GROMACS .gro file of C-alpha atoms in nm:
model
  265
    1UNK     CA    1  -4.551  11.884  -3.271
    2UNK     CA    2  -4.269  11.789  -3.032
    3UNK     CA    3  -4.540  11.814  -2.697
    4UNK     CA    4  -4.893  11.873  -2.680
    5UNK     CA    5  -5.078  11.887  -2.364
    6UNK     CA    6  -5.411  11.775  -2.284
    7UNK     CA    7  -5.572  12.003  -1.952
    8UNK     CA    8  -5.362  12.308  -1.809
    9UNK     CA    9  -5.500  12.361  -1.459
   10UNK     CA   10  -5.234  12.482  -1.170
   11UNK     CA   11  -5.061  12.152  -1.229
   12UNK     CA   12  -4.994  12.135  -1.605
   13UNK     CA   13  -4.937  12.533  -1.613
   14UNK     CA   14  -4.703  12.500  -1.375
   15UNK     CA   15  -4.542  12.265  -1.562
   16UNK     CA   16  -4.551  12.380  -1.892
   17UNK     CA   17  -4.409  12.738  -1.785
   18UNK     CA   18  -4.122  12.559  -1.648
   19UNK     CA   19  -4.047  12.340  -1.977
   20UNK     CA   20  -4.093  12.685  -2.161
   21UNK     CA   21  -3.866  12.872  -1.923
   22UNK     CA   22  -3.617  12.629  -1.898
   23UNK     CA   23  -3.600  12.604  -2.299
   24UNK     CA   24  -3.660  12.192  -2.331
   25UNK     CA   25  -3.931  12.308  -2.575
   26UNK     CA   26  -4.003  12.595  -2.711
   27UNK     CA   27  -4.337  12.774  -2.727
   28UNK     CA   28  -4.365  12.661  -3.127
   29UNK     CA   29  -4.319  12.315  -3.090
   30UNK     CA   30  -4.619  12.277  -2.797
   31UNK     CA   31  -4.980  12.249  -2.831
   32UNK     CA   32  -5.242  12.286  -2.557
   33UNK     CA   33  -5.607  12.124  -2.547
   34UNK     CA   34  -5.809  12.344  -2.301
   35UNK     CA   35  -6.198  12.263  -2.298
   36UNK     CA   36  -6.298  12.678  -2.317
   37UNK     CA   37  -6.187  12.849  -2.624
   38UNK     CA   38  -6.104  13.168  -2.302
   39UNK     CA   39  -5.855  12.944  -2.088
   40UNK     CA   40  -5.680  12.847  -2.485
   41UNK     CA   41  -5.676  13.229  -2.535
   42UNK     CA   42  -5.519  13.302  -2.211
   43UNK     CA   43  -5.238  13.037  -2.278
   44UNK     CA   44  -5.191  13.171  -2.546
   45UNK     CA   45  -5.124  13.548  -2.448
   46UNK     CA   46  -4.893  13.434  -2.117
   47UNK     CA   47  -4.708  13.163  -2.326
   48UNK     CA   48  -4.746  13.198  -2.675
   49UNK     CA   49  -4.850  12.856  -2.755
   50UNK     CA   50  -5.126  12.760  -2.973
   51UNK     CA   51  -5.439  12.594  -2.882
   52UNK     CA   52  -5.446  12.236  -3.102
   53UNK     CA   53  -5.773  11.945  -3.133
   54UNK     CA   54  -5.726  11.668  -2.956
   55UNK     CA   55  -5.686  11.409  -3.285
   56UNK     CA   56  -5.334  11.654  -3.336
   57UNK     CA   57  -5.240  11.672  -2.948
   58UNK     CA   58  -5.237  11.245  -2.987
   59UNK     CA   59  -5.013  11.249  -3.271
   60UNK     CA   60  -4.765  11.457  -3.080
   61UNK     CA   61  -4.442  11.264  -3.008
   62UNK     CA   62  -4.488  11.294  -2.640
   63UNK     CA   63  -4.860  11.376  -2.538
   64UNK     CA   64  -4.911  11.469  -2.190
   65UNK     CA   65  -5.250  11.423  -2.020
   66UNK     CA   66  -5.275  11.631  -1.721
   67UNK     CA   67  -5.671  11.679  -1.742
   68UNK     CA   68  -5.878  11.552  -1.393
   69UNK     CA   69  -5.858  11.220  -1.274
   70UNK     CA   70  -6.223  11.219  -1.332
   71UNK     CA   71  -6.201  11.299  -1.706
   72UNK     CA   72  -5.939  11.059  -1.768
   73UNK     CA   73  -6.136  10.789  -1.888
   74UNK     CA   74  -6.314  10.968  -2.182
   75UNK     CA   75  -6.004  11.177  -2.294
   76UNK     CA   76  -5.856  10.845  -2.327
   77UNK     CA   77  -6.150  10.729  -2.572
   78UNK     CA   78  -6.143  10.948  -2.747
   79UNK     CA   79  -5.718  10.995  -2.832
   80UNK     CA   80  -5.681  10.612  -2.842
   81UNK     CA   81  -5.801  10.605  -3.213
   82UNK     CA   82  -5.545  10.877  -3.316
   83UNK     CA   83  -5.250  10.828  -3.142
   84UNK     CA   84  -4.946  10.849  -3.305
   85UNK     CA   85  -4.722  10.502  -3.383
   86UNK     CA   86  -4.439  10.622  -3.185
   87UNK     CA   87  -4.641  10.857  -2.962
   88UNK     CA   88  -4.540  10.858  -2.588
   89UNK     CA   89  -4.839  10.940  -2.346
   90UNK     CA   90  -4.735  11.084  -2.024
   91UNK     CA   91  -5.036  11.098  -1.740
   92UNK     CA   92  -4.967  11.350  -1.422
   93UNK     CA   93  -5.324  11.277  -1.300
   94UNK     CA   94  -5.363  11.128  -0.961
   95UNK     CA   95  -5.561  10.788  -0.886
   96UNK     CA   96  -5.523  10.701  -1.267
   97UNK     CA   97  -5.325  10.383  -1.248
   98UNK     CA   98  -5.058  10.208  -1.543
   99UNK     CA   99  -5.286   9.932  -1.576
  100UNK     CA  100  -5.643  10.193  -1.602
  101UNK     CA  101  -5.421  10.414  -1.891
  102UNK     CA  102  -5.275  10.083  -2.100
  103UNK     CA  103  -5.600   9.897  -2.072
  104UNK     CA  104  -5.755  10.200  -2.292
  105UNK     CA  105  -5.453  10.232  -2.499
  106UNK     CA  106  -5.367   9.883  -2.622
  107UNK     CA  107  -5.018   9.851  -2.687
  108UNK     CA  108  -4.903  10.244  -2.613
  109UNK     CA  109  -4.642  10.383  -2.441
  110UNK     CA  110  -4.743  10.502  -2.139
  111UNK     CA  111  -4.518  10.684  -1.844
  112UNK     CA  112  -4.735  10.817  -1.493
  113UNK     CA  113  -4.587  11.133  -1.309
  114UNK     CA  114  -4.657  11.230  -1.013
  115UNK     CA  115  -4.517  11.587  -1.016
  116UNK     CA  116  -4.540  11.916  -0.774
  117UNK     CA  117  -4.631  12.255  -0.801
  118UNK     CA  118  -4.280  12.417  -0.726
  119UNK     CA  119  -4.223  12.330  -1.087
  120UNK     CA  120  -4.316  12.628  -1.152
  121UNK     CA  121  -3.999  12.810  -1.029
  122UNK     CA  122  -3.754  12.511  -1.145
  123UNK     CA  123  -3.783  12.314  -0.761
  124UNK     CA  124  -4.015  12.066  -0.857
  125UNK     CA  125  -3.992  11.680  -0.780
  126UNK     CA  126  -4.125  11.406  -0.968
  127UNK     CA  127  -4.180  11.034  -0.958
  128UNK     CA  128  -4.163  10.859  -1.240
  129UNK     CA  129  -4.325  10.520  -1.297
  130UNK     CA  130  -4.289  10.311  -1.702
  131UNK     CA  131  -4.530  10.131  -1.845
  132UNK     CA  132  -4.522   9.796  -2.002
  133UNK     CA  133  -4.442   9.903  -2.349
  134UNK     CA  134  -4.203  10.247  -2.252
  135UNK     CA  135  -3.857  10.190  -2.350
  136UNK     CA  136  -3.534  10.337  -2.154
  137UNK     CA  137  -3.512  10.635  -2.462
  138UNK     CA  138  -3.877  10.729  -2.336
  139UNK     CA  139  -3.850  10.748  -1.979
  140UNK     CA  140  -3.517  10.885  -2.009
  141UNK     CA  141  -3.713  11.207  -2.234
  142UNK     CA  142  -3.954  11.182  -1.964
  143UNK     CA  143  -3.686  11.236  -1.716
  144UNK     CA  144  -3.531  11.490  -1.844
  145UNK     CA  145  -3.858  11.668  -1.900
  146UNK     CA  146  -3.893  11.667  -1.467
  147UNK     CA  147  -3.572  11.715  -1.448
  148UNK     CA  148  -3.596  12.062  -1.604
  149UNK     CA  149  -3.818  12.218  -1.359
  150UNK     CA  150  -3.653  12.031  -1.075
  151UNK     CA  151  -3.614  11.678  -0.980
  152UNK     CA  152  -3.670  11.327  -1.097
  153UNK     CA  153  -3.700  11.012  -0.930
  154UNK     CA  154  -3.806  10.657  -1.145
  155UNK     CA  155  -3.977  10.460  -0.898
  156UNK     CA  156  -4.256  10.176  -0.933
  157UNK     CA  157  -4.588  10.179  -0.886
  158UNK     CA  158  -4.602  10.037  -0.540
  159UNK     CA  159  -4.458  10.317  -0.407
  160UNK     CA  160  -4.669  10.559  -0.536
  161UNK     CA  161  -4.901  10.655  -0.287
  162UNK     CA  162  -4.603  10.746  -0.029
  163UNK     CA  163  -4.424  10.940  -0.268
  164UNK     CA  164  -4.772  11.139  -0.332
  165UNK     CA  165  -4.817  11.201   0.044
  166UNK     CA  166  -4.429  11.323   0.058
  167UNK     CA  167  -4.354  11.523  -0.290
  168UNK     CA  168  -4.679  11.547  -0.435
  169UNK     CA  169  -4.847  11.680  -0.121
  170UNK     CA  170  -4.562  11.786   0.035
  171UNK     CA  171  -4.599  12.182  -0.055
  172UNK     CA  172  -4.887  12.265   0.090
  173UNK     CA  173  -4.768  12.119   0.444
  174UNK     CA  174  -4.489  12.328   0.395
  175UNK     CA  175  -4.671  12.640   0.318
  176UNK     CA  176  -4.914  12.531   0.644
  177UNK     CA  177  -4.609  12.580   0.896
  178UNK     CA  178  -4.519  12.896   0.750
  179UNK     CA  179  -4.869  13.046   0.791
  180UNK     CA  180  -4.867  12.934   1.156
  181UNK     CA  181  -4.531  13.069   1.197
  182UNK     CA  182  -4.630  13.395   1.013
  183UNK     CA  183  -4.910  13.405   1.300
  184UNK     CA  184  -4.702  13.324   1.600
  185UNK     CA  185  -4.476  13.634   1.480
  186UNK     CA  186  -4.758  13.813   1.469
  187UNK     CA  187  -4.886  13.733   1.792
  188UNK     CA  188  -4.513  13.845   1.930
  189UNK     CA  189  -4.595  14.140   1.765
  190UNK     CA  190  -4.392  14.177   1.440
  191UNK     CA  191  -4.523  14.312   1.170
  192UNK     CA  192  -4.721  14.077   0.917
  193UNK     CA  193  -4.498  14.192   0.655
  194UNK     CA  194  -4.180  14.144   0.887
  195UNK     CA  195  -4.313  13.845   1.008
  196UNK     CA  196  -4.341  13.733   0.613
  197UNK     CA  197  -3.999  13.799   0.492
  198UNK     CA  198  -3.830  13.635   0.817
  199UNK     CA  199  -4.025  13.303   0.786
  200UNK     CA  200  -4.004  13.344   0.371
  201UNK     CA  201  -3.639  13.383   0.397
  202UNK     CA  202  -3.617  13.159   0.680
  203UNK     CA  203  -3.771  12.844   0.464
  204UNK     CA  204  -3.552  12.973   0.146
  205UNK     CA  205  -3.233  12.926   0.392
  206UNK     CA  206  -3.276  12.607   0.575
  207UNK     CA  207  -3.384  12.412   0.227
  208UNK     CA  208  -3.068  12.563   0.043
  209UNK     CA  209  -2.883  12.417   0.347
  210UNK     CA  210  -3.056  12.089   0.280
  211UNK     CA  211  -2.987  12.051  -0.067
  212UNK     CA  212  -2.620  12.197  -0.045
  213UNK     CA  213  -2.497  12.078   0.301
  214UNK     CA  214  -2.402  11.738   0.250
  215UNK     CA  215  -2.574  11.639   0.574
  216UNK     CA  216  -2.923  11.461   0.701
  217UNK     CA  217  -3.220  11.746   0.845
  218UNK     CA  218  -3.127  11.554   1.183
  219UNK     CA  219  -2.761  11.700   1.162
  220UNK     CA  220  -2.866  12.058   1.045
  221UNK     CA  221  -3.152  12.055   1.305
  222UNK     CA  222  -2.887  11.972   1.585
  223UNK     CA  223  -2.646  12.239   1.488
  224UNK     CA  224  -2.877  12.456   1.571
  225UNK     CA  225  -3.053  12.325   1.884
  226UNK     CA  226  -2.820  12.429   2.194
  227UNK     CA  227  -2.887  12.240   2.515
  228UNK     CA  228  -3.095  12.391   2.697
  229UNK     CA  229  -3.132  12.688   2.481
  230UNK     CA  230  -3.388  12.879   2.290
  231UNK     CA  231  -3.388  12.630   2.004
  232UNK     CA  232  -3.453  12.332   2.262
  233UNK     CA  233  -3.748  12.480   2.464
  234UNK     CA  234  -3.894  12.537   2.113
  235UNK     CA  235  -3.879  12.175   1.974
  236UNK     CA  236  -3.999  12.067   2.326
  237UNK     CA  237  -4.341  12.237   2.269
  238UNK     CA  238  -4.367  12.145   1.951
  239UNK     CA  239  -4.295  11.785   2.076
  240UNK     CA  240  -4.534  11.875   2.364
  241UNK     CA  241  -4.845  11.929   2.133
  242UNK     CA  242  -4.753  11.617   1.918
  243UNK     CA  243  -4.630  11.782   1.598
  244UNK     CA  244  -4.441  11.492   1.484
  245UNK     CA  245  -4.712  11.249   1.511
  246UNK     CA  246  -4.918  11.498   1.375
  247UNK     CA  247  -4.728  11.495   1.038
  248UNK     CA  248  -4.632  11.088   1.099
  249UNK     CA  249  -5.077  11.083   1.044
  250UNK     CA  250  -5.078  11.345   0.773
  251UNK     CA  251  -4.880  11.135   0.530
  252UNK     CA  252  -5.028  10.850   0.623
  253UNK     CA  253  -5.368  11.004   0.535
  254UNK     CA  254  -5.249  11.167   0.226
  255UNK     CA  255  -5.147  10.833   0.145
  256UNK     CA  256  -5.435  10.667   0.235
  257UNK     CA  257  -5.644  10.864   0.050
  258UNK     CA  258  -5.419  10.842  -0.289
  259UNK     CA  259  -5.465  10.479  -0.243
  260UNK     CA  260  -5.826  10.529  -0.235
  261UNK     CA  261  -5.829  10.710  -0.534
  262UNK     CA  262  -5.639  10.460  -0.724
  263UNK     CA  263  -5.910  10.188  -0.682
  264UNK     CA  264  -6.182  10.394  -0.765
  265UNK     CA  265  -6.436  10.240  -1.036
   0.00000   0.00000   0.00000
């Protein structure tokens, strides 16, 4: 088995229909552990991948344990005593730190992901943090595992929590302004639907311009903002009602809280 996975809630399905779509494994060479024999059955019929035991998901060659951060520590008993010899464990569970998934697998090769949800559709962005005993082949296959539903970033541990609060978080802000501006359309009487597709397309445009411009959100953001103009009086309310330091405290929060989770007994 070249990949077996270990939970496939909204984050591990998101992932593993993006491996599967983007062909870095294909459907017969992947295994899923689900807990209910109906959620196996359902992977089954979307992807066509078989549901496995979790004694064969650990002697996968890469084994990737996206279960809930809560059930970490007895998925981890109970795979330590059949792990593979050259088995690389990948964990995409938040709060579960290197040291918490090498102390119960002595002497494994371990590689922590914090991934995102646009995965899905092939935008996602990860962070990618080695263990000890993970060599450059392993994190590179790790790597190019995130990279084919998106992005990749290697990064250290340290750094974790803001990348969380930025990437890993970072969505649902995202989908939170386009609600509100959804509603403001609304409320200057568009059409929900109209109001939908403008902000939809709206998002779709200015990220394409950010990942294909060449230039920083500050530079895009002034092209468009005329003195005195439409653009300006708009960014002055939103300045006005402290929507900068508003997000400046979200992240921190988000952070704050992934931090929290991290030292969790």
């Amino acid at each position: 088995m070249k990949l077996a996975m270990v939970g496939v809630g909204s984050m591990g399905e998101a992932l593993l229909a993006g491996w599967l779509a983007s062909g870095v494994v294909a459907a017969d060479e992947v295994g899923v552990v689900q807990r209910t024999a109906e959620r196996a059955a359902q992977l089954g019929e979307r992807y066509g991948v078989p549901a496995v035991s979790l004694p064969e998901a650990a002697a996968a060659e890469t084994l990737v344990l996206a279960v809930k951060p809560y059930q970490m520590a007895g998925v981890l008993e109970q795979v330590a005593g059949s792990l593979g010899p050259d088995t690389l464990v990948v964990s995409v569970a938040a709060g579960v730190t290197l040291a918490d998934l090498e102390g119960a697998l002595p002497g494994a090769a371990v590689v922590r992901v914090m991934p995102n949800t646009p995965s899905l559709v092939g935008h996602g962005m990860a962070g990618i943090i080695a263990g000890t005993s993970a060599d450059a082949a392993q994190t590179g296959r790790v790597v190019d595992l995130m990279r084919a539903v998106g992005g990749a970033m290697i990064t250290d541990e340290a750094h974790l929590d803001a990348l969380t609060a930025l990437s890993g978080s970072g969505p649902a802000y995202l989908y939170y302004v386009a609600e509100a501006m959804i509603e403001a359309g609304v409320h200057q009487g568009l059409p929900r639907a109209q109001a939908t597709e403008l902000v939809n397309q709206t998002f779709i445009g200015a990220a394409a311009m950010l990942d294909q411009a060449g230039e920083s959100a500050t530079v895009l953001r002034e092209r468009v903002t005329s003195p005195g103009g439409t653009t300006a009086a708009a960014l002055r309310a939103l300045d006005d009602h402290g929507v900068r330091s508003g997000f400046l405290a979200a992240v921190e929060a988000c952070a704050r809280r992934s931090a929290e989770m991290s030292r969790r007994d």
